[in-house]
Tab-separated table of C-alpha atoms in Angstrom:
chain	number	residue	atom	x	y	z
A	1	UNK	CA	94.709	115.911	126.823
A	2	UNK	CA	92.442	114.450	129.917
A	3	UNK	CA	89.384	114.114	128.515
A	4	UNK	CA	88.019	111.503	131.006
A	5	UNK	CA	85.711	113.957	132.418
A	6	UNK	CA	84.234	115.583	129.326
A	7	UNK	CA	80.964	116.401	128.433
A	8	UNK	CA	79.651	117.809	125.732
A	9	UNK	CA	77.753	121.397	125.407
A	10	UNK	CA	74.506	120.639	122.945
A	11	UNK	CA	74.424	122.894	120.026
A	12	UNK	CA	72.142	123.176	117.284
A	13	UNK	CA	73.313	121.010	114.266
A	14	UNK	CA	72.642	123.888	111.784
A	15	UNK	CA	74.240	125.855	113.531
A	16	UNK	CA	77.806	124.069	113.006
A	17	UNK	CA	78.758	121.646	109.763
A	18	UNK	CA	82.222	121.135	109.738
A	19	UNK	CA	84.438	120.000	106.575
A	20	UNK	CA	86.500	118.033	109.044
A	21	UNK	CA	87.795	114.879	106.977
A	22	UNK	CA	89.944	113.350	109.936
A	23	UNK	CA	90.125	113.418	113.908
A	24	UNK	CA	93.252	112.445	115.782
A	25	UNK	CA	93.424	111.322	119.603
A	26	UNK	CA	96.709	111.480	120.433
A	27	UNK	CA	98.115	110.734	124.802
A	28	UNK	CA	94.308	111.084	125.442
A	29	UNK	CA	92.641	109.477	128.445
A	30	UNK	CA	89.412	108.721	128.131
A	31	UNK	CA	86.683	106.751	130.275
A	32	UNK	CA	83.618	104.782	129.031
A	33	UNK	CA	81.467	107.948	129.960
A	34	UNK	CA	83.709	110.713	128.150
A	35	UNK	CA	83.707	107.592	124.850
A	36	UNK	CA	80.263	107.964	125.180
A	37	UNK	CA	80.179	112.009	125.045
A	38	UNK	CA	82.593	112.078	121.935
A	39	UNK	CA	80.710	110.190	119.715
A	40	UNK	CA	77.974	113.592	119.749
A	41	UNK	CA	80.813	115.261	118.085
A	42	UNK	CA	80.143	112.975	115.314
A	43	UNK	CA	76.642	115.009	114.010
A	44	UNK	CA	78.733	117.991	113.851
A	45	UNK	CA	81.422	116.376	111.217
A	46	UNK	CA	79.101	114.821	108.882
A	47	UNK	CA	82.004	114.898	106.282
A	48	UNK	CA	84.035	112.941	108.753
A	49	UNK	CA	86.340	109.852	107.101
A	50	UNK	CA	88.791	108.788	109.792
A	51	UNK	CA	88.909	108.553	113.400
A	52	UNK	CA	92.597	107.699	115.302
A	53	UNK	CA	93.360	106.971	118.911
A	54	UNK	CA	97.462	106.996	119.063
A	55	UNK	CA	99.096	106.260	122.576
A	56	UNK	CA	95.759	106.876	124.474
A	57	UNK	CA	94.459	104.997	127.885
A	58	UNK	CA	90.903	103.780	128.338
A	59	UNK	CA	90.057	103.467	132.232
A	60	UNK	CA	86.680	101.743	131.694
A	61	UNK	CA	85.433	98.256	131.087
A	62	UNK	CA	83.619	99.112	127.578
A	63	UNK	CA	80.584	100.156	129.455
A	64	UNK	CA	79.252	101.801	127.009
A	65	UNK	CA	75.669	102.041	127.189
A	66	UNK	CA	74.035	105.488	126.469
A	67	UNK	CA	70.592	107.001	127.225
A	68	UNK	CA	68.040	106.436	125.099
A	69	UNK	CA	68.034	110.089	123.967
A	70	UNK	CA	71.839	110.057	123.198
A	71	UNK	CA	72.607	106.760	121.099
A	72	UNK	CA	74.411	107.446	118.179
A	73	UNK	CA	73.564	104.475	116.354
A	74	UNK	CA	76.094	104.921	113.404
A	75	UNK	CA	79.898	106.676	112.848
A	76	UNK	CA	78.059	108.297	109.499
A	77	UNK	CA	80.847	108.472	106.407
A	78	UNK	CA	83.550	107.109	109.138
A	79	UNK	CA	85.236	104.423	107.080
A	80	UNK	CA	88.308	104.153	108.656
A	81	UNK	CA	89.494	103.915	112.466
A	82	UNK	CA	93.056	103.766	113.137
A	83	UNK	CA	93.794	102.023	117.364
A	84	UNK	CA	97.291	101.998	118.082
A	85	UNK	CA	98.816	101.010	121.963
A	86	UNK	CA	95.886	101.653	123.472
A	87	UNK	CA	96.173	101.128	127.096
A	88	UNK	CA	93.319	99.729	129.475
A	89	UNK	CA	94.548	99.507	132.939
A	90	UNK	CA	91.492	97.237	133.643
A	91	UNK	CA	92.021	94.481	130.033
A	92	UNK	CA	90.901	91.749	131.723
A	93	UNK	CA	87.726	92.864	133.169
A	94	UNK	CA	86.920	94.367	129.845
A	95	UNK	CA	83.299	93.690	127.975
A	96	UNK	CA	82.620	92.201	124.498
A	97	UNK	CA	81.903	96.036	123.015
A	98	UNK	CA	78.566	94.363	122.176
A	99	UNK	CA	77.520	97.918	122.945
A	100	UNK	CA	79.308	99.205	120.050
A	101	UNK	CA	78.444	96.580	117.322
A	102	UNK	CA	76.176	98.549	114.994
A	103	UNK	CA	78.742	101.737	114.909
A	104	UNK	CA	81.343	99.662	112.950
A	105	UNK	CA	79.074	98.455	110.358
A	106	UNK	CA	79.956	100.386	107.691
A	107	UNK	CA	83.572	101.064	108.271
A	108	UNK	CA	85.367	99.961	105.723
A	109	UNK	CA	88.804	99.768	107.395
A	110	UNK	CA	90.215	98.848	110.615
A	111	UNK	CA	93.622	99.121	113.020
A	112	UNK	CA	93.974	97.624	116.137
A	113	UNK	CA	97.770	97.855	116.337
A	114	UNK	CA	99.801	96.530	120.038
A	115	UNK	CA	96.828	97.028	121.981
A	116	UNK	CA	96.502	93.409	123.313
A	117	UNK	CA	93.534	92.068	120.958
A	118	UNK	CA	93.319	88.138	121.738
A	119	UNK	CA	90.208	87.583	120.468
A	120	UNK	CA	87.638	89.521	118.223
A	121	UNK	CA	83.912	87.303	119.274
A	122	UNK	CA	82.421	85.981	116.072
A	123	UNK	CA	79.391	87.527	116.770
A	124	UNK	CA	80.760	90.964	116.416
A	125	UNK	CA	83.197	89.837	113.361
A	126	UNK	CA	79.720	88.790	111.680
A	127	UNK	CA	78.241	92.883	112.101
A	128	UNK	CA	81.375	93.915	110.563
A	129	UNK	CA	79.874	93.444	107.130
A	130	UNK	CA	81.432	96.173	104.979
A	131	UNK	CA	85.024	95.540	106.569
A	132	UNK	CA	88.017	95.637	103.541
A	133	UNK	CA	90.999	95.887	105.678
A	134	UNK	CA	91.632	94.442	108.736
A	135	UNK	CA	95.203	95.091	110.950
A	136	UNK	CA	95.656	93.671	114.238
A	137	UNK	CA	99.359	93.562	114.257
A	138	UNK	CA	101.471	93.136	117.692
A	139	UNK	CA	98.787	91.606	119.510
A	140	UNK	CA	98.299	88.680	120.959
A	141	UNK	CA	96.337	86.137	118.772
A	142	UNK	CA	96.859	82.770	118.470
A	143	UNK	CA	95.258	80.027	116.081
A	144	UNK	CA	92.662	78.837	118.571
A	145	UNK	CA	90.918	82.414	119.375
A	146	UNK	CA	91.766	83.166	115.330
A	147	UNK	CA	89.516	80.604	114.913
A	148	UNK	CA	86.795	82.120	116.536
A	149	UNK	CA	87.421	85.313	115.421
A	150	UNK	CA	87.073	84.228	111.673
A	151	UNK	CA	84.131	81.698	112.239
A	152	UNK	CA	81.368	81.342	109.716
A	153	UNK	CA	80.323	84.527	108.353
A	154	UNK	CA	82.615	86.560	109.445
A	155	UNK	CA	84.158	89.642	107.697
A	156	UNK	CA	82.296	88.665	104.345
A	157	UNK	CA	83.971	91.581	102.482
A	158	UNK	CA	87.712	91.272	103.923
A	159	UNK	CA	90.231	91.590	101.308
A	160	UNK	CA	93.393	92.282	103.463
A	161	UNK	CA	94.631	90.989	106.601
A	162	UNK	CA	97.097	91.701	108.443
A	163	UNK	CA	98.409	89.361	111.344
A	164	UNK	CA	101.907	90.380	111.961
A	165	UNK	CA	103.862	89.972	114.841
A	166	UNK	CA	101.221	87.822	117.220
A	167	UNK	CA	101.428	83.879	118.375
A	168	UNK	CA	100.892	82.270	115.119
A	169	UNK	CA	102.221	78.808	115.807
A	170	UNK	CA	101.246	76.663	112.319
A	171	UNK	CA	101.259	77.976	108.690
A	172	UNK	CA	99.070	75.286	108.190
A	173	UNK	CA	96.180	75.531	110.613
A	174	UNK	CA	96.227	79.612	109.834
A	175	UNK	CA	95.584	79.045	106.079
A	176	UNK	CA	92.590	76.492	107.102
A	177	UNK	CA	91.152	79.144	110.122
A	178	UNK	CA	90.539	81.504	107.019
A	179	UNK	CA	89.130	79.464	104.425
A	180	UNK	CA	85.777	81.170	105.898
A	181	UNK	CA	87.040	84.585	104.175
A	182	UNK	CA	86.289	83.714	100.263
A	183	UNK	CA	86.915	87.266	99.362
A	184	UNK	CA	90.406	87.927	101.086
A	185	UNK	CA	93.527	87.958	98.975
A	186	UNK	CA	96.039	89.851	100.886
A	187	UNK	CA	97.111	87.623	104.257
A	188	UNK	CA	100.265	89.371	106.109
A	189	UNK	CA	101.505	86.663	108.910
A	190	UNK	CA	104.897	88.070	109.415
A	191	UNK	CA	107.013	87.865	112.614
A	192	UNK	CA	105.362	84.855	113.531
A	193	UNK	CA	107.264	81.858	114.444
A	194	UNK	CA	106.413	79.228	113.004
A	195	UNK	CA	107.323	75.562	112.926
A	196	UNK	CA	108.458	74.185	109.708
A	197	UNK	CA	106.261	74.242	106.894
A	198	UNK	CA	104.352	70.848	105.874
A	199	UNK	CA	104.057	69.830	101.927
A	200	UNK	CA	100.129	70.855	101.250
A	201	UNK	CA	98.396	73.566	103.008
A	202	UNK	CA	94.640	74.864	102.364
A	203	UNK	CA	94.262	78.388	101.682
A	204	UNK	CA	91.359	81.098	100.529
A	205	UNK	CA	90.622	80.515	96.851
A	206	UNK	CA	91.488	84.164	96.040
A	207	UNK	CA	94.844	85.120	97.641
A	208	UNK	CA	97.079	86.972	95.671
A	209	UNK	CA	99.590	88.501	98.386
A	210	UNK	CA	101.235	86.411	101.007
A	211	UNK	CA	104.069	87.944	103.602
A	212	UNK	CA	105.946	85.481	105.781
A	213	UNK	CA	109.139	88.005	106.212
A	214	UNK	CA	110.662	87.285	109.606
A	215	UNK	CA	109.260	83.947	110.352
A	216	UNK	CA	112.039	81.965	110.778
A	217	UNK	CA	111.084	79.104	107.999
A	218	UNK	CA	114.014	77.208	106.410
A	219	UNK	CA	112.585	76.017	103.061
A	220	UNK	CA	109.656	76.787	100.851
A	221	UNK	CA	107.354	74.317	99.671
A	222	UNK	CA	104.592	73.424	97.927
A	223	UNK	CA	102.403	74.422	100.717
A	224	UNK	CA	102.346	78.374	99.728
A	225	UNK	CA	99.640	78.860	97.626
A	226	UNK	CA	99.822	78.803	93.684
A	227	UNK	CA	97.575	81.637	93.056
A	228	UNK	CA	99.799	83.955	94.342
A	229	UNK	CA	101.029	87.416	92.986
A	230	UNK	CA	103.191	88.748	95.528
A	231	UNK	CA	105.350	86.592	97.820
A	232	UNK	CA	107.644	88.489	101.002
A	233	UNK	CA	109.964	85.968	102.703
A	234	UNK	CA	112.530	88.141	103.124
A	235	UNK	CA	114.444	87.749	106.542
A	236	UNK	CA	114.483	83.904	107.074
A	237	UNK	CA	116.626	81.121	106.560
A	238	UNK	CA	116.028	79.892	103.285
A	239	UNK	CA	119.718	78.395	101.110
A	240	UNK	CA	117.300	78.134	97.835
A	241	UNK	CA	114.032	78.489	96.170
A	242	UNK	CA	112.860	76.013	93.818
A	243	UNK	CA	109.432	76.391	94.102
A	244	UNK	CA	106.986	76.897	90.456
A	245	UNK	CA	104.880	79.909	90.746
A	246	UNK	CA	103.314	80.805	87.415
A	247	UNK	CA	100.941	83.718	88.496
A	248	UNK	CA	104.083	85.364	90.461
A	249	UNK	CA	104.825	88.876	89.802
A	250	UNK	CA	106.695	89.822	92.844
A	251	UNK	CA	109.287	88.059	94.780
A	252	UNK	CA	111.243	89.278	97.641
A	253	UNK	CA	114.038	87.197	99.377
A	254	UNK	CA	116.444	89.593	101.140
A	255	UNK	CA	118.385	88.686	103.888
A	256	UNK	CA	118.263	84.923	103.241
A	257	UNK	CA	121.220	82.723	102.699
A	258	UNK	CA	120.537	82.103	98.927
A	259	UNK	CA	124.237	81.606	96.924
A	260	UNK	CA	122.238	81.776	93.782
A	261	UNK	CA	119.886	83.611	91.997
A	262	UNK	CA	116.424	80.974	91.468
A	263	UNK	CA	115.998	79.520	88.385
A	264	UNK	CA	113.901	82.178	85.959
A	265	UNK	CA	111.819	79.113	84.634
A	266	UNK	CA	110.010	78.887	87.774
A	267	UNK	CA	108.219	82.586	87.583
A	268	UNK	CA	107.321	82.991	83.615
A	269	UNK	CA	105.555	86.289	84.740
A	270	UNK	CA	108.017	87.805	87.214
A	271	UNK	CA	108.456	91.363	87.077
A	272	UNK	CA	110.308	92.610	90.238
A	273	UNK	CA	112.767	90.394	92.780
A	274	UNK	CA	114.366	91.524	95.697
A	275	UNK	CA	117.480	89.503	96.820
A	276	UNK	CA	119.553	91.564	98.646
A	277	UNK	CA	122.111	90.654	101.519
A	278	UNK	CA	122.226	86.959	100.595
A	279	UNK	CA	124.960	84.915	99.606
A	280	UNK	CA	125.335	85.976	96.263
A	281	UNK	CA	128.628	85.535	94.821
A	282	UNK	CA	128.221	86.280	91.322
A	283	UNK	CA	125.331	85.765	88.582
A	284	UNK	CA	125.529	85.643	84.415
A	285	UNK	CA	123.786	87.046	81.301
A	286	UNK	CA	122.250	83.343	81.320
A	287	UNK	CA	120.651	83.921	84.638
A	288	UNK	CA	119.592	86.811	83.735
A	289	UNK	CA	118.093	85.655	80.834
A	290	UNK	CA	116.276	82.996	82.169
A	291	UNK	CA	113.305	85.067	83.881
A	292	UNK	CA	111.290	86.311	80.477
A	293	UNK	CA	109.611	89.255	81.791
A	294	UNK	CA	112.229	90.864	84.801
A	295	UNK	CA	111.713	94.453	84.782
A	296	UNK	CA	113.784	95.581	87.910
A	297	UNK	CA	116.086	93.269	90.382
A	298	UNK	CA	117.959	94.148	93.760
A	299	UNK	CA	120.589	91.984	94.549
A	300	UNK	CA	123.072	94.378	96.185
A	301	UNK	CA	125.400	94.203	99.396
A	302	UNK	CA	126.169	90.287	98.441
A	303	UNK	CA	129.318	88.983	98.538
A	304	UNK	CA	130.418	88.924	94.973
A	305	UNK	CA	133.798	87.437	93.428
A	306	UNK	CA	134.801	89.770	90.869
A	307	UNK	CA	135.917	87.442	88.787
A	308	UNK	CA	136.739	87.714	85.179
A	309	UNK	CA	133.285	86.619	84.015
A	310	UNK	CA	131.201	88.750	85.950
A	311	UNK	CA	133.607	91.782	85.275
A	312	UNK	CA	133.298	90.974	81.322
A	313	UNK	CA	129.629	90.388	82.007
A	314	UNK	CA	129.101	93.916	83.671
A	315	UNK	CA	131.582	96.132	81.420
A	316	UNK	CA	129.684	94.963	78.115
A	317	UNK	CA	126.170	95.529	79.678
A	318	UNK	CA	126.088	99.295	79.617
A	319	UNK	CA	122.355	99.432	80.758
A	320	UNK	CA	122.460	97.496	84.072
A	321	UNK	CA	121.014	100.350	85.695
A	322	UNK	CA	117.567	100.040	84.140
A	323	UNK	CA	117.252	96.564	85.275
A	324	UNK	CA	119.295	96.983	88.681
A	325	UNK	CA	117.865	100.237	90.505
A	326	UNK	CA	120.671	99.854	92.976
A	327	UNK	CA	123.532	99.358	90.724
A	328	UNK	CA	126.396	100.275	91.195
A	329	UNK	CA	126.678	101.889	94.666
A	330	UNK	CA	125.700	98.156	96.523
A	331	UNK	CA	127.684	95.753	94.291
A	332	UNK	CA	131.267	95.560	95.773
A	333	UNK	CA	134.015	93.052	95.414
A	334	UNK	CA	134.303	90.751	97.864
A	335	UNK	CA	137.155	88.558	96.470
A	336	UNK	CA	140.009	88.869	95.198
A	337	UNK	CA	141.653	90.932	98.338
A	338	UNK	CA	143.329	93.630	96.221
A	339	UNK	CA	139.809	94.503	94.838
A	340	UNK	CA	137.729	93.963	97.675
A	341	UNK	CA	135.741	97.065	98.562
A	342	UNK	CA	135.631	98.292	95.186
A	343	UNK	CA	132.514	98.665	92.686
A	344	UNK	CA	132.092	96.246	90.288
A	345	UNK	CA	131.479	98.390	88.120
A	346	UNK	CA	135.100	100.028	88.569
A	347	UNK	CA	137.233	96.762	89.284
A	348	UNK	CA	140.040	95.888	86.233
A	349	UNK	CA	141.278	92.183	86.769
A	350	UNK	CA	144.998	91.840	85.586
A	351	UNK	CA	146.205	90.257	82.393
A	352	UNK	CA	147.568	87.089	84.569
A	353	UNK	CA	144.129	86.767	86.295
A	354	UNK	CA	141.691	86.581	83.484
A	355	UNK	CA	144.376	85.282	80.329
A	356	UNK	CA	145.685	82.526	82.642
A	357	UNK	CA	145.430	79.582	79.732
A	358	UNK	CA	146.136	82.080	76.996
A	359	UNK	CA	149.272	82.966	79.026
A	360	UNK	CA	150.494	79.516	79.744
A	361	UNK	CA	149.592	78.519	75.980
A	362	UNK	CA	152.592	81.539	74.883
A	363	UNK	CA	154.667	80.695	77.121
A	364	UNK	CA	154.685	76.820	76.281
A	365	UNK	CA	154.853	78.055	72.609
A	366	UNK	CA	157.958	79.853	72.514
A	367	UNK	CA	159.255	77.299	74.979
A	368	UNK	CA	159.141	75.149	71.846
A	369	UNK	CA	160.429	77.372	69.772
A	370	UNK	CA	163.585	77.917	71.749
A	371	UNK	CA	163.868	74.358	71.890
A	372	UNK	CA	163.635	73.705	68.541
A	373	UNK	CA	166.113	76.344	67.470
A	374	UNK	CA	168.631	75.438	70.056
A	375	UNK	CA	168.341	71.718	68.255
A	376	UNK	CA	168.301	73.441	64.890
A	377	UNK	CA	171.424	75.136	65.618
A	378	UNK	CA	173.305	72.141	67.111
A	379	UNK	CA	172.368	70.092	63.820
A	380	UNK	CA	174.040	73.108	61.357
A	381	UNK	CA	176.867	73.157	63.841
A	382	UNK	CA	177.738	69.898	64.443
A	383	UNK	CA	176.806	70.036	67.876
A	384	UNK	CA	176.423	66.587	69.073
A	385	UNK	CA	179.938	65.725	67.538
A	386	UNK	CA	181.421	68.177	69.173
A	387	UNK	CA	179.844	67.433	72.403
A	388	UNK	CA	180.699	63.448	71.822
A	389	UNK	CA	184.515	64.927	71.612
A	390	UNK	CA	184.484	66.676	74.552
A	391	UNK	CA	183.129	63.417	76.770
């Protein structure tokens, strides 16, 4: 819909109170007069919650400066407003929305998703006072304007944040940037690239979730914070994970390079891991054993041996699928050839293959045997004699 050239018709407020909970802008174009025009709706919807703009272009420079008579001061019970690829043919001429400061007071949670953010002023991340949730994913921030952005006083109430996919350079100068947000404990940084990760790191005293899926790193270390809950650094390069993390509770490391599962000691309090399409070849009742509270683990479409131990391990562990959600469909044999394809779960090793000592031990036995009968026989006989006659 066009609605750069709308304007609204007045109508009595009593007339009209909608139960309207949500309103949805989707391939909308709208100018800095019609922006103006549509916030009026906004006394008509006083049960209004959430306000989206999907795929819409804004030709305008934020100019938004009402009469008087029309300022709407307020978005009312708005508390959440979703922005995703917003298009402004004019980005760089655009204002500081100073215009709009005291409409996002109260909101409670924000998206500003691929719309080329590179800088939120610290002036107007101070008025956001009741903000929760903050998303400006696929954007275009970078440490030095982050800096800004989360300067004293800003975003007092932020609990989640979500930085994915921008031009996050350093783990180490983002975690000191948001030391300013005491009450944040959810910090999403993924598809970043980032250099390698130093040995300390500063972070805010209350994080509890940290995602750094897709950011290239090779190695964790001591640097991620030890008050976390929730750790997502799934799609890197990581070969291990040694790293104690006693408040843990979730772990995901899929698509890593990991050949075996960590050592349980390390998360006393783990419940779920995630280590699918790794380099898993096989793991033990021992392993297993060693994390004291694992409720569920995925370590599926690895590129397990079926070897007699794990075969043994799985046949007299009837109840895998409590603890494995995925098992059995994504555990298949990798080696030996003539099983490879198959389940685990339905591979049968061959006597030879898993009774290779007990084998050779039979075989040497009646070896001796024969021997010694042959001998016994040659004694009653008079073997050697006879043999001694015949040279």
């Amino acid at each position: 819909i066009n609605v750069a050239n709308f304007r609204f018709s007045e109508l009595s407020a009593e007339e009209i109170n909608s139960p309207m909970k949500k309103l949805a802008f989707r391939n909308a174009d709208l100018t800095d007069e019609s922006f103006n025009e549509l916030l009026k709706l906004l006394r008509y919807a006083p049960e209004l919650l959430q306000a989206e703009f999907d795929d819409c272009a804004l030709d305008g420079v934020g100019d938004f400066q009402p009469s008087e008579s029309d300022i709407v001061r307020e978005l009312g019970k708005v508390e959440t407003l979703i922005i995703r690829r917003l298009h402004i043919p004019r980005f760089y001429s655009f204002n500081d929305l100073r215009s709009v400061y005291s409409l996002l007071e109260k909101v409670k949670r924000i998206t500003v998703e691929n719309s080329k953010v590179f800088l939120v002023p610290c002036e107007f991340s101070q008025r956001l006072r009741s903000l929760e949730f903050l998303d400006l994913s696929e954007n275009l921030m970078v440490e030095e304007y982050l800096r800004n952005s989360a300067c004293e006083g800003a975003w007092p109430s932020l609990q989640t944040l979500i930085l994915s996919q921008n031009y996050l350079k350093s783990i180490e100068r983002t975690g000191e940037i948001l030391l300013t947000l005491k009450n944040l404990t959810g910090l999403d940084i993924s598809r970043n690239s980032f250099r390698p990760m130093p040995d300390t790191c500063r972070w805010p005293p209350k994080m509890r979730f940290l995602n750094l899926s897709s950011t290239g790193i090779w190695a964790v270390k001591t640097c991620i914070p030890q008050t976390l809950e929730v750790l997502d650094v799934s799609n890197n390069n990581l070969d291990s994970f040694s790293l104690f993390l006693p408040r843990l509770r979730e772990l995901y490391l899929s698509r890593n390079k990991l050949k075996t599962l960590p050592d349980g000691s390390l998360f006393p309090v783990l419940l779920v891991m995630k280590i699918r399409e790794n380099a898993l070849s096989t793991f033990s009742k021992d392993q297993l054993g060693s994390f004291p509270k694992l409720e569920t683990l995925e370590a599926g479409d690895n590129h397990f041996i079926c070897s007699c131990e794990l075969l043994s391990f799985t046949l007299g562990q009837p109840a895998l699928s409590q603890v494995l959600p995925d098992w059995p469909d994504s555990y298949l044999c990798d080696t030996p050839p003539r099983l490879r394809g198959q389940r685990v779960q339905e591979a049968r090793p061959s006597v030879l293959e898993c009774h290779q000592a007990l084998l050779v031990s039979g075989v040497c036995c009646a070896l001796l045997l024969l021997i010694l009968l042959i001998a016994g026989l040659c004694h009653h006989f008079h073997g050697l004699w006879y043999l001694r006659m015949m040279w």
